mmCIF file of C-alpha atoms in Angstrom:
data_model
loop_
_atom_site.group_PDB
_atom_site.id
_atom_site.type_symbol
_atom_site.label_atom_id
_atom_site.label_comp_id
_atom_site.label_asym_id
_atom_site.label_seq_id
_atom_site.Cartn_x
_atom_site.Cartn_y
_atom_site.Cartn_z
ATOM 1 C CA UNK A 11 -62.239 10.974 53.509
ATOM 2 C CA UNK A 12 -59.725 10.528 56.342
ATOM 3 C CA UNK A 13 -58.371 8.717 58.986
ATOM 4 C CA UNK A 14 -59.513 9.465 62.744
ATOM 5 C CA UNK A 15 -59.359 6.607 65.609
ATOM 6 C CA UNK A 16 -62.637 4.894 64.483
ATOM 7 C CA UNK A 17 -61.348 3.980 61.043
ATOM 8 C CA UNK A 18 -57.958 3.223 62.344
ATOM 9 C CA UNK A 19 -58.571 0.691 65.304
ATOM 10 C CA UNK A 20 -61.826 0.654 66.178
ATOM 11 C CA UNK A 21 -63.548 -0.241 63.448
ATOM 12 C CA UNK A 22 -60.916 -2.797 61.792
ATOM 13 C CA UNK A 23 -60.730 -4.392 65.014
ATOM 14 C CA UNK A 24 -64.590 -5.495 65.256
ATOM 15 C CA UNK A 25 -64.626 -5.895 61.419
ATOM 16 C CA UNK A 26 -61.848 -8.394 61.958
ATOM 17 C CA UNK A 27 -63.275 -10.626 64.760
ATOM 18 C CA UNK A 28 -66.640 -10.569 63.339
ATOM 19 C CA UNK A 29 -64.808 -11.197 60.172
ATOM 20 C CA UNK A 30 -63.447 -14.976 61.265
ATOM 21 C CA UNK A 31 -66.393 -16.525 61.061
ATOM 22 C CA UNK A 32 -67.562 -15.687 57.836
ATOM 23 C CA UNK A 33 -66.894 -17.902 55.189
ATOM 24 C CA UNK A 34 -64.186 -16.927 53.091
ATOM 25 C CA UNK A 35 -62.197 -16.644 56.651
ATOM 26 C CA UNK A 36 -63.426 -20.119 57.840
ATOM 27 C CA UNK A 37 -61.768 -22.349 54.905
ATOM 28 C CA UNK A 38 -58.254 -20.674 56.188
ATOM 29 C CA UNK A 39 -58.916 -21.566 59.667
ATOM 30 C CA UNK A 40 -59.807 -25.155 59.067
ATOM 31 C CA UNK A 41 -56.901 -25.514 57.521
ATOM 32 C CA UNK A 42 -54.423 -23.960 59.575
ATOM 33 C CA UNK A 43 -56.089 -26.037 62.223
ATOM 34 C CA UNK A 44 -54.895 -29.393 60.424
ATOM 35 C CA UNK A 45 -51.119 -27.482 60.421
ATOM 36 C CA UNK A 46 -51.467 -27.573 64.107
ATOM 37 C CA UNK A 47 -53.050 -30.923 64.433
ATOM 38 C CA UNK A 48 -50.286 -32.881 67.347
ATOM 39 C CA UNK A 49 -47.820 -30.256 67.342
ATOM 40 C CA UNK A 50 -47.258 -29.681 71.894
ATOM 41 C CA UNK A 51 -49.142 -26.771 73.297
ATOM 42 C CA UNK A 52 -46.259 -24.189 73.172
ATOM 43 C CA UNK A 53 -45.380 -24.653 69.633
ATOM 44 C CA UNK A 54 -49.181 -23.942 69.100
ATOM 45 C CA UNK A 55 -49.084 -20.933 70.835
ATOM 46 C CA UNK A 56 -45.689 -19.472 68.889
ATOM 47 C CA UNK A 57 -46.754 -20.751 65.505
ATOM 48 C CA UNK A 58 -50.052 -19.025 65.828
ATOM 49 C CA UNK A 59 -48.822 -15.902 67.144
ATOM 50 C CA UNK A 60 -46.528 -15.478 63.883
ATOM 51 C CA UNK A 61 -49.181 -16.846 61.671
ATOM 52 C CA UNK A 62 -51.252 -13.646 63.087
ATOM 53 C CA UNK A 63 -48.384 -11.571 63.104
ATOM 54 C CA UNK A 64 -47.402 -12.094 59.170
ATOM 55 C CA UNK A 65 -51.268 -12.275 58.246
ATOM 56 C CA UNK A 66 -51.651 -8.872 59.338
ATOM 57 C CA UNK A 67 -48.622 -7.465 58.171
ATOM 58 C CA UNK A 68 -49.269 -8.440 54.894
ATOM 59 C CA UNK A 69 -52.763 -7.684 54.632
ATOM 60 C CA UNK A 70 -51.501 -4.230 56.438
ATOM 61 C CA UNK A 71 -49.432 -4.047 52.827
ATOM 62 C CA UNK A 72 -52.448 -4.994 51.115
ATOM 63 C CA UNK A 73 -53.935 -1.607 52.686
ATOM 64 C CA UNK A 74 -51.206 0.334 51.594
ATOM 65 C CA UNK A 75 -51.632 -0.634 48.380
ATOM 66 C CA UNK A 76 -55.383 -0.359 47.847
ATOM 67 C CA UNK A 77 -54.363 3.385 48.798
ATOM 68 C CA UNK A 78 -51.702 3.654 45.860
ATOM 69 C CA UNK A 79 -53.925 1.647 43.377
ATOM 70 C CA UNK A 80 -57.663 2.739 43.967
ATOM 71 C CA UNK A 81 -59.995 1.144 42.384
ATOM 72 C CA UNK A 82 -57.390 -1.312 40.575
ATOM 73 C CA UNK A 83 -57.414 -3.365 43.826
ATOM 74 C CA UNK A 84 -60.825 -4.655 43.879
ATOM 75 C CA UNK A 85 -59.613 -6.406 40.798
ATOM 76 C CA UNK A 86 -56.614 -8.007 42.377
ATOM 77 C CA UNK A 87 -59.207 -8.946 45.601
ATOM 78 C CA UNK A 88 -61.752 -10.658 43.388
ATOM 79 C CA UNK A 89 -58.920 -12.922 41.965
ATOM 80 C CA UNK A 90 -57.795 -13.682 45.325
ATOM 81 C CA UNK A 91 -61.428 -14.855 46.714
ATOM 82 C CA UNK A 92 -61.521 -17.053 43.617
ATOM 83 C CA UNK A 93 -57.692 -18.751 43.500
ATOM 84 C CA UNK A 94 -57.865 -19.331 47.486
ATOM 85 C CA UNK A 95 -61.722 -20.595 46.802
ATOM 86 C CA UNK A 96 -60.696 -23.336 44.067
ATOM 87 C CA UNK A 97 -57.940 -24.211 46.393
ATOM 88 C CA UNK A 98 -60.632 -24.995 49.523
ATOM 89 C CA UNK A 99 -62.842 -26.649 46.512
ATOM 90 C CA UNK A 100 -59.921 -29.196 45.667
ATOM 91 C CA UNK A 101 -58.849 -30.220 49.047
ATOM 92 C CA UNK A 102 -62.796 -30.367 49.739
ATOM 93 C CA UNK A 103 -62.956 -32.825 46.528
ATOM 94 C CA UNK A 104 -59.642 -34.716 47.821
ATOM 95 C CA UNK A 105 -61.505 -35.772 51.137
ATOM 96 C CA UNK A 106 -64.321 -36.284 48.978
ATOM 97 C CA UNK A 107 -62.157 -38.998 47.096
ATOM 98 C CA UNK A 108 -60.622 -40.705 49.769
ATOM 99 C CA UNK A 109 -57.296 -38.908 48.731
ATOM 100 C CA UNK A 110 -56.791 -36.866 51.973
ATOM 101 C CA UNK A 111 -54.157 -39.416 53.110
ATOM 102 C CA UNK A 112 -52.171 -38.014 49.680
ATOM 103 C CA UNK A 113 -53.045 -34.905 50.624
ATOM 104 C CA UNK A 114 -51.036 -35.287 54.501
ATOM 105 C CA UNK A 115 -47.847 -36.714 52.780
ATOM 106 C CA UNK A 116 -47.549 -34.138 50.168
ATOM 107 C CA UNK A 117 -48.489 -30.795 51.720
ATOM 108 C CA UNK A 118 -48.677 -31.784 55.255
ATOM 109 C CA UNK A 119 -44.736 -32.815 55.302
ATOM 110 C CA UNK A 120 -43.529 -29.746 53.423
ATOM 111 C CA UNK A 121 -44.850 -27.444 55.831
ATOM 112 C CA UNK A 122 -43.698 -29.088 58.457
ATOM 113 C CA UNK A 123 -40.290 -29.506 56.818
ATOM 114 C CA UNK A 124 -39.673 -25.427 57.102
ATOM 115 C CA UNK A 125 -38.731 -25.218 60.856
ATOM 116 C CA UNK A 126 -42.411 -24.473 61.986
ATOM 117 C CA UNK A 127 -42.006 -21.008 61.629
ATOM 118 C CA UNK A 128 -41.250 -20.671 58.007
ATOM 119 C CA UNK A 129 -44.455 -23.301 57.429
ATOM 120 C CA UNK A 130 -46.275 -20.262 59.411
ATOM 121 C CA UNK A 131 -45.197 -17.146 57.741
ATOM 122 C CA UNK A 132 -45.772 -19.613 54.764
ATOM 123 C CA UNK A 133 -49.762 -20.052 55.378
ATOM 124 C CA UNK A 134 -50.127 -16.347 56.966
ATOM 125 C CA UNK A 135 -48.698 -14.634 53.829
ATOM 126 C CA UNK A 136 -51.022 -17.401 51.780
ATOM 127 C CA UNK A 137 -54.402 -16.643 53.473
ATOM 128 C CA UNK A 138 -53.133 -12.761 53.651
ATOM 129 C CA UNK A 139 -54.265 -12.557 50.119
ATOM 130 C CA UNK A 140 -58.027 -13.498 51.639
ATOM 131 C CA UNK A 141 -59.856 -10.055 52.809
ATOM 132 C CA UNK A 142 -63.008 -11.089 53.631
ATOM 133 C CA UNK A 143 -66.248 -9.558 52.482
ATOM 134 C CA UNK A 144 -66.645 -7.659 56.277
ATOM 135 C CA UNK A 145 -63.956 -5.141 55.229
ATOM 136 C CA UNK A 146 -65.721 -3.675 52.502
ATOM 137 C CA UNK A 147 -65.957 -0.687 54.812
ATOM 138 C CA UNK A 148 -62.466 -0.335 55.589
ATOM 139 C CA UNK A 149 -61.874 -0.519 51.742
ATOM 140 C CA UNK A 150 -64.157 1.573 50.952
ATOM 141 C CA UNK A 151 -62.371 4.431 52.737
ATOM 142 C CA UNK A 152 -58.811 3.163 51.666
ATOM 143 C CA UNK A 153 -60.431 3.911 47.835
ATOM 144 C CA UNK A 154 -62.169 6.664 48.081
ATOM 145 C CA UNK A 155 -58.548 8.083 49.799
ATOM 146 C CA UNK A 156 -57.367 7.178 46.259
ATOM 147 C CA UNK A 157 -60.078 8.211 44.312
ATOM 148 C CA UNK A 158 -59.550 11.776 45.885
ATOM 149 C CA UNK A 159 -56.193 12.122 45.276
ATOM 150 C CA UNK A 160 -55.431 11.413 48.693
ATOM 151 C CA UNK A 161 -52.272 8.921 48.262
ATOM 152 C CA UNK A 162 -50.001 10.968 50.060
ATOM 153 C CA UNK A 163 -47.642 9.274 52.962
ATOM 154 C CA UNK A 164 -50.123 9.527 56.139
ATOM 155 C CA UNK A 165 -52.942 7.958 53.917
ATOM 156 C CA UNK A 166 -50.751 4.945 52.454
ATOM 157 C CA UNK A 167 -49.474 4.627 56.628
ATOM 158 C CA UNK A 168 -52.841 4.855 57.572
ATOM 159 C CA UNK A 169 -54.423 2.062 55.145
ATOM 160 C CA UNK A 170 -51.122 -0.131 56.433
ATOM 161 C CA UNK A 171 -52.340 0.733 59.776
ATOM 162 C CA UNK A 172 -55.660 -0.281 59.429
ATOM 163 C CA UNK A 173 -55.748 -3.507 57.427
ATOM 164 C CA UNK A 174 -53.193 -4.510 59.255
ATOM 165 C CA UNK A 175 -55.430 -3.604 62.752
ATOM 166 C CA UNK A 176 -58.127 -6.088 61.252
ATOM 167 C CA UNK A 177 -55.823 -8.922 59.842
ATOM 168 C CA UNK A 178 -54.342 -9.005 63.523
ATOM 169 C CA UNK A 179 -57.579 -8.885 64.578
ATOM 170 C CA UNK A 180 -59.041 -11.791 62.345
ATOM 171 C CA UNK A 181 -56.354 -13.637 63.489
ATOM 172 C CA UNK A 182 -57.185 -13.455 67.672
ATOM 173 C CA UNK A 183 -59.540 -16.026 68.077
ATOM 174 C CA UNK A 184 -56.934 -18.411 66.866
ATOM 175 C CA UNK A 185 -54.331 -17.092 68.598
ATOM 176 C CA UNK A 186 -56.529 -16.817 71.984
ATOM 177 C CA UNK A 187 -57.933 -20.483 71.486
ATOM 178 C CA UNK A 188 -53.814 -21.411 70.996
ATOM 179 C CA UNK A 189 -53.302 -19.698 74.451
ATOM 180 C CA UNK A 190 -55.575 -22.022 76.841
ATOM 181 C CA UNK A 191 -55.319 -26.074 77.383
ATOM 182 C CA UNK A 192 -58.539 -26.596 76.976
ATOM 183 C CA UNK A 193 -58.867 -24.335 73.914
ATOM 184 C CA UNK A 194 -55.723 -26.378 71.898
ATOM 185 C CA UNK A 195 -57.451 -29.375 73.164
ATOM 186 C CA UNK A 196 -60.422 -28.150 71.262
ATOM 187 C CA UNK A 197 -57.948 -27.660 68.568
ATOM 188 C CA UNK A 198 -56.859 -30.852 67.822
ATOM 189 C CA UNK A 199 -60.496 -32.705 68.264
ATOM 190 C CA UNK A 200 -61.322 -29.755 65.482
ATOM 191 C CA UNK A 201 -58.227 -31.153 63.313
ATOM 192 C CA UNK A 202 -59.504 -34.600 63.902
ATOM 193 C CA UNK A 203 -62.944 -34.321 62.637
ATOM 194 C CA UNK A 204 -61.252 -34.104 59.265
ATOM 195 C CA UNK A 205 -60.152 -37.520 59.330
ATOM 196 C CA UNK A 206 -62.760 -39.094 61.195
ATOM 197 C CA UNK A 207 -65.641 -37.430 59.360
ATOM 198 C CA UNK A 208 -63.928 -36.742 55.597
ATOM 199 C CA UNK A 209 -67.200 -36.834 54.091
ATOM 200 C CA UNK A 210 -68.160 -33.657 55.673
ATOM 201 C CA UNK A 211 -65.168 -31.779 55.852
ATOM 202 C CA UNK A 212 -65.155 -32.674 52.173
ATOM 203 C CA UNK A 213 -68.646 -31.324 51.740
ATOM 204 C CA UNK A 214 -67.231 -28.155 54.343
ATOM 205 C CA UNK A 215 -64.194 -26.994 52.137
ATOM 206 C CA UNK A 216 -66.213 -27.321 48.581
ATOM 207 C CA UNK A 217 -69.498 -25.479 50.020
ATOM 208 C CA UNK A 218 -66.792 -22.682 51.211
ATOM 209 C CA UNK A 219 -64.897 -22.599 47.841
ATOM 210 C CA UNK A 220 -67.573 -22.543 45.692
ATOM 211 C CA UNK A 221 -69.125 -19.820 48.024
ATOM 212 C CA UNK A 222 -65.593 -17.832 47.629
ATOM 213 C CA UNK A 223 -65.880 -18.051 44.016
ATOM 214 C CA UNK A 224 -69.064 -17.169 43.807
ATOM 215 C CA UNK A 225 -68.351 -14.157 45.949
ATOM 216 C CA UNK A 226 -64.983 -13.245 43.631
ATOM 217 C CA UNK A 227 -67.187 -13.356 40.679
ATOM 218 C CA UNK A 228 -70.700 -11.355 41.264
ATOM 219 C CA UNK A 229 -70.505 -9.596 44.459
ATOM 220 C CA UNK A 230 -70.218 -6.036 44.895
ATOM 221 C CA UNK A 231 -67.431 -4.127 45.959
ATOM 222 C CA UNK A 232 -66.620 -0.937 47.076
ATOM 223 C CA UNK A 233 -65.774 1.902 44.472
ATOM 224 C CA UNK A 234 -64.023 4.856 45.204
ATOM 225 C CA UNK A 235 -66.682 8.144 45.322
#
């Protein structure tokens, strides 16, 4: 298996829009919503740009090394769609609760206390450990790269390429919404929703965790042929 134009950007780049509305993407955008929740239009824009930016660098590193590990990575995957799903589960329960409020001066603060930008690389390189499902394609030719034998420079470059195509990719919609007035408005009625409705954005984040976890646990990932 190698590398042409298809597998590099064409490919990753629909597999990555279609990819933010499935569900193991959604619970990251909800919450990076929240982050943004008030914050003026331009420092949406910026903060969302580098939040795309360090997402797909580091799921671009992610590629790299599902090239040098093989079939060792789907390992390291699963545990991520399970950790990040528990996480959605808990906040879920915390709304559930009444305990959001708690939630806002613990976390909310903190990120907001590194400069903006750090709170951004922060979440990118957090919900860069969340591939979801719709790349199972692109992985599947990152392994069977390794299970060939194939880990040679251009391959390891070329699975950084790629992942890193789709997590910039996944990443868009965000960053486009950011972009337009009425889009950020749409934003922050989105971040709202959380507070006004916590019942159902309760019910929201522990449907999508338990749905991660599920899918870390039992579903079916690509080997290496």
């Amino acid at each position: 298996m190698e590398f042409g134009l298809f597998n590099l950007l064409v490919l990753p780049v629909g597999l990555g829009l279609f990819g933010f509305i499935e569900p193991c993407s959604i619970g990251s955008s909800l919450i990076f919503i929240k982050y943004l929740e008030g914050k003026p239009g331009a420092r949406k824009l910026s903060e969302t740009m580098l939040f795309a930016l360090t997402r797909a660098l580091f799921i671009g590193g992610l590629g790299a090394v599902a090239v040098l590990a093989g079939a060792a990575f789907t390992g390291f995957q699963r545990g991520a769609w399970i950790v990040l799903g528990a996480g959605y589960a808990a906040i879920g329960i915390l709304y559930l609760a009444g305990r959001a409020g708690f939630l806002m001066r613990t976390i909310g603060p903190r990120l907001a206390g590194l400069n903006g930008a750090r709170g951004s690389v922060g979440l990118g390189l957090i919900f860069g450990l969340n591939i979801p499902a719709c790349a199972a394609p692109l992985l599947l030719v990152l392994l069977g790269l390794a299970g060939a034998g194939g880990a040679s420079g251009n391959a390891v470059l070329g699975g950084f390429v790629s992942l890193g195509v789709f997590g910039l990719a996944l990443s868009l919609p965000l960053v486009a919404a950011a972009a337009f007035a009425p889009a950020r408005r749409l934003i922050d009625r989105l971040a709202a929703l959380s507070d006004r409705m916590p019942f159902w954005a309760g019910i929201l984040l522990i449907a999508l965790g338990l749905w991660s976890i599920w899918f870390g646990i039992f579903a079916a990932l690509p080997a290496p042929a």
